[in-house]
Amino acid sequence: TTLPTANMNAMIRQLPRLSAASNKLSRCAFASRSVHIEKKIEELGIELPAAPAPKANYNITCRVPDENTLYVSGHLPITADGTLITGALNPEGGGLTVEEGYEAARHCGLNIIATLKNHLGDLDKVEQVIKVFGIVNSSTDFKHQHLVMDGCSDVIMEVFDKPVGYHARSAIGVNTLPLDASVEVEAIVKIKS
């Protein structure tokens, strides 16, 4: 069947209005994705590394079904160029200093943020960083693991600010870590439903 010419001309006249409505809907859909945190990262001059892949047989993140809690596996201090920061914290014995450990922990934090962005697609979906657990490769006489872990906590606070980034934390020292990493950090994060 063919449409009468008058009906076809009426439909053609409606096309610009339909197109404008379609564009408006598409802009609304795009606007629903927040980019506040990503814009803040850019303004701070922070470069996120590529999200790391697991180094063995485990998931980098795990979400319990029907919960808004995301468990983030331990992240190592991998720099943006892919270098792993290694060695024990032992300034008295020629090992890494507190400042170097702080930088290593900061890289762990940046890698966690990169994983969150990769997993969630939008960092504004983070409702609360609940807890950060830091493990510092250190000699038995090194007693400043808490100062090293400030590197991770500080970057999380820079990016997410209070109250979202303000988290509970533990920091412990161990005599070795996988791949001789200086620091390893895991996190528990509440995400928006």
Coordinates of N, CA and C in Angstrom, one line a residue:
T1 N 0.8 -1.2 0.0 CA 0.0 0.0 0.0 C 0.9 1.2 0.0
T2 N 0.3 2.3 -0.5 CA 1.0 3.6 -0.6 C 0.3 4.6 0.3
L3 N 1.0 5.5 0.9 CA 0.4 6.5 1.7 C 0.0 7.7 0.7
P4 N -1.1 8.3 1.0 CA -1.4 9.5 0.2 C -0.4 10.5 0.4
T5 N -0.1 11.3 -0.7 CA 0.9 12.3 -0.7 C 0.8 13.3 0.5
A6 N -0.4 13.7 0.8 CA -0.7 14.6 1.9 C -0.2 14.1 3.2
N7 N -0.4 12.8 3.5 CA 0.1 12.2 4.7 C 1.6 12.1 4.7
M8 N 2.2 11.8 3.6 CA 3.6 11.7 3.6 C 4.3 13.1 3.8
N9 N 3.7 14.1 3.2 CA 4.2 15.5 3.4 C 4.1 15.9 4.8
A10 N 3.0 15.5 5.5 CA 2.8 15.9 6.9 C 3.9 15.2 7.8
M11 N 4.2 13.9 7.4 CA 5.2 13.2 8.2 C 6.6 13.8 8.0
I12 N 6.9 14.2 6.8 CA 8.2 14.9 6.5 C 8.3 16.2 7.3
R13 N 7.2 16.9 7.4 CA 7.2 18.2 8.1 C 7.5 17.9 9.6
Q14 N 7.1 16.7 10.1 CA 7.4 16.4 11.5 C 8.8 16.0 11.8
L15 N 9.6 15.6 10.8 CA 10.9 15.1 11.0 C 11.8 16.0 11.8
P16 N 11.9 17.3 11.5 CA 12.8 18.2 12.3 C 12.4 18.2 13.8
R17 N 11.1 18.2 14.1 CA 10.7 18.2 15.5 C 11.0 16.9 16.2
L18 N 10.8 15.7 15.5 CA 11.2 14.4 16.0 C 12.7 14.3 16.2
S19 N 13.5 14.8 15.3 CA 14.9 14.8 15.4 C 15.4 15.6 16.6
A20 N 14.8 16.8 16.8 CA 15.1 17.7 18.0 C 14.8 17.0 19.3
A21 N 13.6 16.3 19.3 CA 13.2 15.6 20.5 C 14.2 14.4 20.8
S22 N 14.6 13.7 19.7 CA 15.5 12.7 19.9 C 16.9 13.2 20.4
N23 N 17.3 14.3 19.9 CA 18.6 14.9 20.4 C 18.5 15.3 21.9
K24 N 17.3 15.8 22.2 CA 17.1 16.2 23.6 C 17.2 15.0 24.5
L25 N 16.5 13.9 24.1 CA 16.5 12.7 24.9 C 17.9 12.2 25.0
S26 N 18.6 12.2 24.0 CA 20.0 11.7 24.0 C 20.9 12.5 24.9
R27 N 20.7 13.8 24.9 CA 21.5 14.7 25.8 C 21.1 14.4 27.3
C28 N 19.8 14.1 27.5 CA 19.4 13.8 28.9 C 20.0 12.5 29.3
A29 N 20.1 11.5 28.5 CA 20.7 10.2 28.8 C 22.2 10.4 29.1
F30 N 22.8 11.3 28.3 CA 24.3 11.5 28.6 C 24.4 12.3 29.9
A31 N 23.5 13.2 30.2 CA 23.7 14.1 31.4 C 23.5 13.2 32.6
S32 N 22.8 12.1 32.5 CA 22.7 11.3 33.7 C 24.0 10.7 34.2
R33 N 25.0 10.6 33.4 CA 26.3 10.2 33.8 C 27.0 11.3 34.4
S34 N 27.3 11.3 35.7 CA 28.0 12.3 36.4 C 29.5 12.2 36.1
V35 N 30.2 13.3 36.1 CA 31.6 13.3 35.9 C 32.3 14.2 36.9
H36 N 31.7 14.5 38.0 CA 32.3 15.4 39.0 C 33.7 14.9 39.4
I37 N 33.8 13.7 39.8 CA 35.0 13.1 40.4 C 36.1 13.1 39.3
E38 N 35.7 12.7 38.1 CA 36.7 12.6 37.0 C 37.2 14.0 36.6
K39 N 36.3 15.0 36.7 CA 36.7 16.4 36.4 C 37.6 16.9 37.5
K40 N 37.3 16.5 38.8 CA 38.2 16.9 39.9 C 39.6 16.3 39.7
I41 N 39.7 15.0 39.3 CA 40.9 14.4 39.0 C 41.7 15.1 38.0
E42 N 41.1 15.6 37.0 CA 41.7 16.3 35.9 C 42.2 17.7 36.4
E43 N 41.4 18.3 37.2 CA 41.8 19.6 37.8 C 42.9 19.5 38.8
L44 N 43.0 18.4 39.5 CA 44.1 18.1 40.4 C 45.4 17.8 39.7
G45 N 45.3 17.5 38.4 CA 46.5 17.1 37.6 C 46.9 15.7 37.9
I46 N 46.0 14.9 38.3 CA 46.3 13.5 38.6 C 46.0 12.6 37.4
E47 N 47.0 11.8 37.1 CA 46.9 10.9 36.0 C 46.7 9.5 36.5
L48 N 45.5 8.9 36.2 CA 45.2 7.6 36.6 C 45.9 6.6 35.7
P49 N 46.5 5.5 36.3 CA 47.1 4.5 35.5 C 46.0 3.6 34.9
A50 N 46.4 2.8 34.0 CA 45.5 1.8 33.4 C 45.1 0.9 34.6
A51 N 43.8 0.5 34.6 CA 43.4 -0.4 35.7 C 44.2 -1.7 35.6
P52 N 44.7 -2.2 36.8 CA 45.6 -3.4 36.8 C 44.7 -4.6 36.6
A53 N 45.4 -5.6 36.1 CA 44.8 -7.0 36.0 C 45.3 -7.8 37.2
P54 N 44.5 -8.8 37.6 CA 45.0 -9.7 38.7 C 46.3 -10.3 38.3
K55 N 47.2 -10.6 39.3 CA 48.5 -11.2 39.1 C 48.5 -12.7 39.3
A56 N 47.3 -13.2 39.7 CA 47.2 -14.7 39.9 C 45.7 -15.1 39.6
N57 N 45.3 -16.1 40.3 CA 43.9 -16.7 40.0 C 42.9 -16.1 41.0
Y58 N 42.5 -14.9 40.8 CA 41.5 -14.2 41.6 C 40.8 -13.1 40.8
N59 N 39.7 -12.6 41.4 CA 39.0 -11.4 40.8 C 39.6 -10.1 41.3
I60 N 39.7 -9.1 40.5 CA 40.2 -7.8 41.0 C 39.2 -7.1 41.9
T61 N 37.9 -7.4 41.6 CA 36.8 -6.9 42.5 C 35.8 -8.0 42.6
C62 N 35.0 -7.9 43.7 CA 34.0 -8.9 43.9 C 32.8 -8.2 44.6
R63 N 31.6 -8.3 44.0 CA 30.4 -7.7 44.6 C 29.5 -8.8 45.0
V64 N 29.0 -8.7 46.3 CA 28.1 -9.6 46.8 C 26.7 -9.4 46.1
P65 N 26.1 -10.4 45.6 CA 24.8 -10.2 45.0 C 23.8 -9.5 45.9
D66 N 23.0 -8.6 45.4 CA 22.0 -7.9 46.2 C 22.6 -7.0 47.3
E67 N 23.8 -6.7 47.2 CA 24.4 -5.7 48.1 C 25.1 -4.7 47.3
N68 N 25.3 -3.5 47.9 CA 26.0 -2.4 47.2 C 27.5 -2.3 47.7
T69 N 28.0 -3.4 48.2 CA 29.4 -3.4 48.7 C 30.3 -4.1 47.7
L70 N 31.4 -3.3 47.4 CA 32.4 -3.8 46.4 C 33.7 -4.1 47.2
Y71 N 34.2 -5.3 47.1 CA 35.4 -5.7 47.7 C 36.5 -5.6 46.7
V72 N 37.5 -4.8 46.9 CA 38.6 -4.6 46.0 C 39.8 -5.3 46.5
S73 N 40.3 -6.2 45.6 CA 41.5 -7.0 46.0 C 42.7 -6.1 46.2
G74 N 43.7 -6.7 46.8 CA 45.0 -6.0 47.1 C 45.6 -5.4 45.8
H75 N 46.0 -4.2 45.8 CA 46.6 -3.5 44.7 C 48.0 -3.2 45.0
L76 N 48.9 -3.4 44.1 CA 50.3 -3.1 44.3 C 50.7 -1.7 43.8
P77 N 51.9 -1.2 44.2 CA 52.3 0.1 43.8 C 52.9 0.1 42.3
I78 N 52.0 0.1 41.4 CA 52.4 0.1 40.0 C 52.3 1.6 39.5
T79 N 53.3 2.1 38.9 CA 53.3 3.5 38.5 C 52.6 3.6 37.1
A80 N 52.4 4.8 36.6 CA 51.7 5.0 35.3 C 52.4 4.4 34.2
D81 N 53.8 4.3 34.3 CA 54.6 3.7 33.2 C 54.7 2.1 33.4
G82 N 54.0 1.6 34.4 CA 54.0 0.1 34.6 C 55.1 -0.4 35.5
T83 N 55.9 0.5 36.1 CA 57.0 0.0 37.0 C 56.4 -0.3 38.3
L84 N 56.8 -1.5 38.9 CA 56.4 -1.9 40.2 C 57.4 -1.4 41.2
I85 N 56.9 -0.7 42.2 CA 57.8 -0.2 43.3 C 58.1 -1.3 44.2
T86 N 59.4 -1.7 44.4 CA 59.7 -2.9 45.2 C 60.7 -2.5 46.3
G87 N 60.8 -3.4 47.2 CA 61.8 -3.3 48.3 C 61.1 -3.0 49.6
A88 N 61.8 -3.3 50.7 CA 61.3 -3.2 52.0 C 61.5 -1.8 52.6
L89 N 60.6 -1.4 53.5 CA 60.8 -0.1 54.2 C 61.8 -0.4 55.3
N90 N 63.0 0.2 55.2 CA 64.0 0.0 56.2 C 65.1 1.1 56.0
P91 N 64.7 2.4 56.3 CA 65.7 3.5 56.1 C 67.0 3.3 56.8
E92 N 67.0 2.7 57.9 CA 68.3 2.5 58.7 C 69.2 1.4 58.0
G93 N 68.6 0.5 57.3 CA 69.4 -0.6 56.7 C 69.5 -0.4 55.2
G94 N 69.3 0.8 54.7 CA 69.5 1.0 53.2 C 68.3 0.7 52.4
G95 N 67.1 0.4 53.0 CA 65.9 0.2 52.3 C 65.2 1.5 52.0
L96 N 63.9 1.3 51.6 CA 63.1 2.5 51.3 C 62.9 3.4 52.5
T97 N 62.7 4.7 52.3 CA 62.4 5.7 53.3 C 60.9 5.8 53.5
V98 N 60.4 6.4 54.5 CA 59.0 6.7 54.7 C 58.4 7.4 53.5
E99 N 59.2 8.4 53.0 CA 58.7 9.2 51.9 C 58.5 8.3 50.6
E100 N 59.5 7.4 50.4 CA 59.4 6.5 49.3 C 58.2 5.5 49.5
G101 N 58.0 5.1 50.7 CA 56.9 4.2 51.0 C 55.5 4.9 50.8
Y102 N 55.5 6.2 51.2 CA 54.3 7.0 51.0 C 54.0 7.1 49.6
E103 N 54.9 7.3 48.7 CA 54.7 7.4 47.3 C 54.2 6.0 46.7
A104 N 54.8 5.0 47.2 CA 54.3 3.6 46.8 C 52.9 3.4 47.2
A105 N 52.5 3.8 48.4 CA 51.1 3.7 48.9 C 50.2 4.6 48.1
R106 N 50.7 5.7 47.7 CA 49.9 6.6 46.8 C 49.6 5.9 45.5
H107 N 50.6 5.3 44.9 CA 50.3 4.5 43.7 C 49.3 3.4 43.9
C108 N 49.4 2.7 45.0 CA 48.3 1.7 45.3 C 46.9 2.4 45.3
G109 N 46.8 3.5 45.9 CA 45.5 4.2 45.9 C 45.1 4.6 44.5
L110 N 46.0 5.1 43.7 CA 45.7 5.5 42.3 C 45.2 4.3 41.5
N111 N 45.9 3.1 41.8 CA 45.5 1.9 41.1 C 44.1 1.4 41.5
I112 N 43.8 1.6 42.8 CA 42.4 1.3 43.3 C 41.4 2.2 42.6
I113 N 41.7 3.5 42.5 CA 40.7 4.4 41.9 C 40.5 4.0 40.4
A114 N 41.6 3.7 39.7 CA 41.5 3.2 38.3 C 40.7 2.0 38.2
T115 N 40.8 1.1 39.1 CA 40.0 -0.2 39.1 C 38.5 0.2 39.4
L116 N 38.2 1.1 40.3 CA 36.9 1.5 40.5 C 36.3 2.2 39.3
K117 N 37.0 3.0 38.6 CA 36.5 3.6 37.4 C 36.3 2.6 36.3
N118 N 37.2 1.6 36.2 CA 37.0 0.6 35.2 C 35.8 -0.3 35.5
H119 N 35.6 -0.6 36.8 CA 34.5 -1.5 37.2 C 33.2 -0.8 37.1
L120 N 33.1 0.5 37.6 CA 31.8 1.2 37.7 C 31.5 2.0 36.5
G121 N 32.5 2.4 35.7 CA 32.3 3.3 34.6 C 32.2 4.7 34.9
D122 N 31.9 5.0 36.2 CA 31.7 6.4 36.6 C 32.1 6.5 38.1
L123 N 33.1 7.3 38.5 CA 33.5 7.3 39.9 C 32.5 8.0 40.8
D124 N 31.5 8.7 40.2 CA 30.5 9.3 41.0 C 29.5 8.3 41.5
K125 N 29.7 7.0 41.1 CA 28.9 5.9 41.7 C 29.4 5.4 43.0
V126 N 30.6 5.9 43.4 CA 31.1 5.6 44.7 C 30.4 6.4 45.8
E127 N 29.7 5.6 46.7 CA 28.9 6.3 47.7 C 29.8 6.5 49.0
Q128 N 30.7 5.6 49.3 CA 31.6 5.7 50.4 C 32.7 4.7 50.3
V129 N 33.9 5.2 50.5 CA 35.1 4.3 50.7 C 35.0 3.9 52.2
I130 N 34.7 2.7 52.4 CA 34.4 2.2 53.8 C 35.7 1.9 54.5
K131 N 36.6 1.1 53.9 CA 37.8 0.7 54.7 C 38.9 0.5 53.7
V132 N 40.1 0.8 54.1 CA 41.3 0.6 53.4 C 42.2 -0.2 54.3
F133 N 42.8 -1.3 53.8 CA 43.7 -2.2 54.5 C 45.1 -2.2 53.9
G134 N 46.1 -1.7 54.5 CA 47.4 -1.6 53.9 C 48.4 -2.5 54.6
I135 N 49.2 -3.1 53.7 CA 50.2 -4.1 54.1 C 51.6 -3.5 53.6
V136 N 52.5 -3.3 54.6 CA 53.7 -2.6 54.2 C 54.9 -3.6 54.4
N137 N 55.6 -3.8 53.3 CA 56.8 -4.7 53.3 C 57.9 -3.9 54.1
S138 N 58.2 -4.4 55.3 CA 59.1 -3.6 56.2 C 60.0 -4.5 57.1
S139 N 61.1 -4.0 57.5 CA 61.9 -4.7 58.5 C 61.2 -4.6 59.8
T140 N 61.7 -5.5 60.7 CA 61.0 -5.6 62.1 C 61.2 -4.4 62.9
D141 N 62.3 -3.6 62.6 CA 62.5 -2.4 63.4 C 61.8 -1.2 62.8
F142 N 61.1 -1.3 61.7 CA 60.4 -0.2 61.1 C 59.1 -0.1 61.8
K143 N 58.7 1.1 62.3 CA 57.5 1.3 63.1 C 56.6 2.4 62.5
H144 N 56.7 2.7 61.2 CA 55.9 3.8 60.7 C 55.0 3.5 59.5
Q145 N 54.5 2.3 59.6 CA 53.6 1.8 58.5 C 52.4 2.8 58.4
H146 N 51.9 3.3 59.5 CA 50.8 4.3 59.4 C 51.1 5.5 58.6
L147 N 52.4 6.0 58.7 CA 52.8 7.1 57.9 C 52.9 6.8 56.4
V148 N 53.4 5.6 56.1 CA 53.4 5.1 54.7 C 52.0 5.1 54.1
M149 N 51.1 4.5 54.9 CA 49.7 4.3 54.4 C 49.0 5.7 54.2
D150 N 49.5 6.7 54.8 CA 48.9 8.0 54.5 C 49.0 8.4 53.0
G151 N 49.9 7.8 52.3 CA 50.0 8.1 50.8 C 48.7 7.6 50.1
C152 N 48.2 6.5 50.5 CA 47.0 6.0 49.9 C 45.8 6.8 50.4
S153 N 45.7 7.0 51.7 CA 44.6 7.7 52.3 C 44.5 9.1 51.8
D154 N 45.6 9.8 51.7 CA 45.6 11.2 51.2 C 45.1 11.3 49.8
V155 N 45.5 10.4 48.9 CA 45.0 10.5 47.5 C 43.5 10.1 47.4
I156 N 43.1 9.2 48.2 CA 41.6 8.9 48.2 C 40.9 10.1 48.7
M157 N 41.4 10.8 49.7 CA 40.7 12.0 50.2 C 40.8 13.2 49.2
E158 N 41.9 13.3 48.5 CA 42.0 14.3 47.4 C 41.0 14.1 46.4
V159 N 40.8 12.9 46.0 CA 39.9 12.6 44.9 C 38.4 12.6 45.3
F160 N 38.1 11.9 46.4 CA 36.7 11.8 46.8 C 36.2 12.8 47.9
D161 N 37.2 13.3 48.6 CA 36.9 14.3 49.7 C 35.9 13.7 50.8
K162 N 35.6 14.5 51.8 CA 34.7 14.1 52.8 C 33.3 14.3 52.3
P163 N 32.3 13.5 52.7 CA 32.4 12.3 53.5 C 32.8 11.1 52.7
V164 N 32.7 11.1 51.4 CA 32.8 9.9 50.5 C 34.2 9.2 50.7
G165 N 35.2 10.0 50.7 CA 36.6 9.4 50.8 C 37.1 9.1 52.2
Y166 N 36.4 9.6 53.2 CA 36.8 9.4 54.6 C 36.6 8.0 55.0
H167 N 37.6 7.2 55.3 CA 37.5 5.8 55.5 C 38.1 5.3 56.8
A168 N 37.7 4.1 57.2 CA 38.4 3.4 58.3 C 39.7 2.8 57.6
R169 N 40.7 2.5 58.5 CA 42.0 2.0 57.9 C 42.7 1.2 58.9
S170 N 43.4 0.2 58.4 CA 44.4 -0.5 59.1 C 45.7 -0.5 58.3
A171 N 46.8 -0.6 59.1 CA 48.2 -0.6 58.4 C 49.0 -1.6 59.2
I172 N 49.5 -2.6 58.5 CA 50.4 -3.6 59.2 C 51.7 -3.7 58.5
G173 N 52.7 -4.2 59.1 CA 54.0 -4.5 58.5 C 54.2 -6.0 58.4
V174 N 54.8 -6.4 57.3 CA 55.1 -7.8 57.1 C 56.5 -7.9 56.5
N175 N 57.1 -9.1 56.6 CA 58.5 -9.2 56.2 C 58.7 -9.4 54.7
T176 N 57.6 -9.7 53.9 CA 57.7 -9.8 52.5 C 56.3 -9.6 51.9
L177 N 56.3 -9.3 50.6 CA 55.0 -9.2 49.9 C 55.2 -9.8 48.5
P178 N 54.2 -10.3 47.8 CA 54.3 -10.8 46.5 C 55.1 -9.9 45.6
L179 N 56.0 -10.5 44.7 CA 56.8 -9.7 43.8 C 57.7 -8.7 44.4
D180 N 57.9 -8.8 45.7 CA 58.7 -7.9 46.5 C 58.2 -6.5 46.5
A181 N 56.8 -6.4 46.3 CA 56.2 -5.1 46.3 C 56.4 -4.4 47.7
S182 N 56.5 -3.1 47.7 CA 56.7 -2.3 48.9 C 55.5 -2.2 49.7
V183 N 54.3 -2.1 49.1 CA 53.1 -1.9 49.7 C 52.0 -2.7 48.9
E184 N 51.0 -3.2 49.7 CA 49.8 -3.7 49.0 C 48.6 -3.2 49.8
V185 N 47.6 -2.7 49.0 CA 46.4 -2.1 49.7 C 45.1 -2.7 49.1
E186 N 44.2 -3.1 49.9 CA 42.9 -3.5 49.5 C 41.8 -2.6 50.1
A187 N 40.6 -2.6 49.5 CA 39.6 -1.7 50.0 C 38.2 -2.3 50.0
I188 N 37.3 -1.7 50.7 CA 35.9 -2.1 50.7 C 35.2 -0.8 50.4
V189 N 34.3 -0.8 49.4 CA 33.7 0.4 48.9 C 32.2 0.2 48.8
K190 N 31.4 1.1 49.3 CA 29.9 1.1 49.1 C 29.6 1.9 47.8
I191 N 28.8 1.2 46.9 CA 28.5 1.9 45.7 C 27.0 2.2 45.6
K192 N 26.7 3.3 44.9 CA 25.3 3.7 44.8 C 24.5 2.7 44.0
S193 N 23.2 2.5 44.4 CA 22.4 1.5 43.7 C 21.8 2.1 42.5

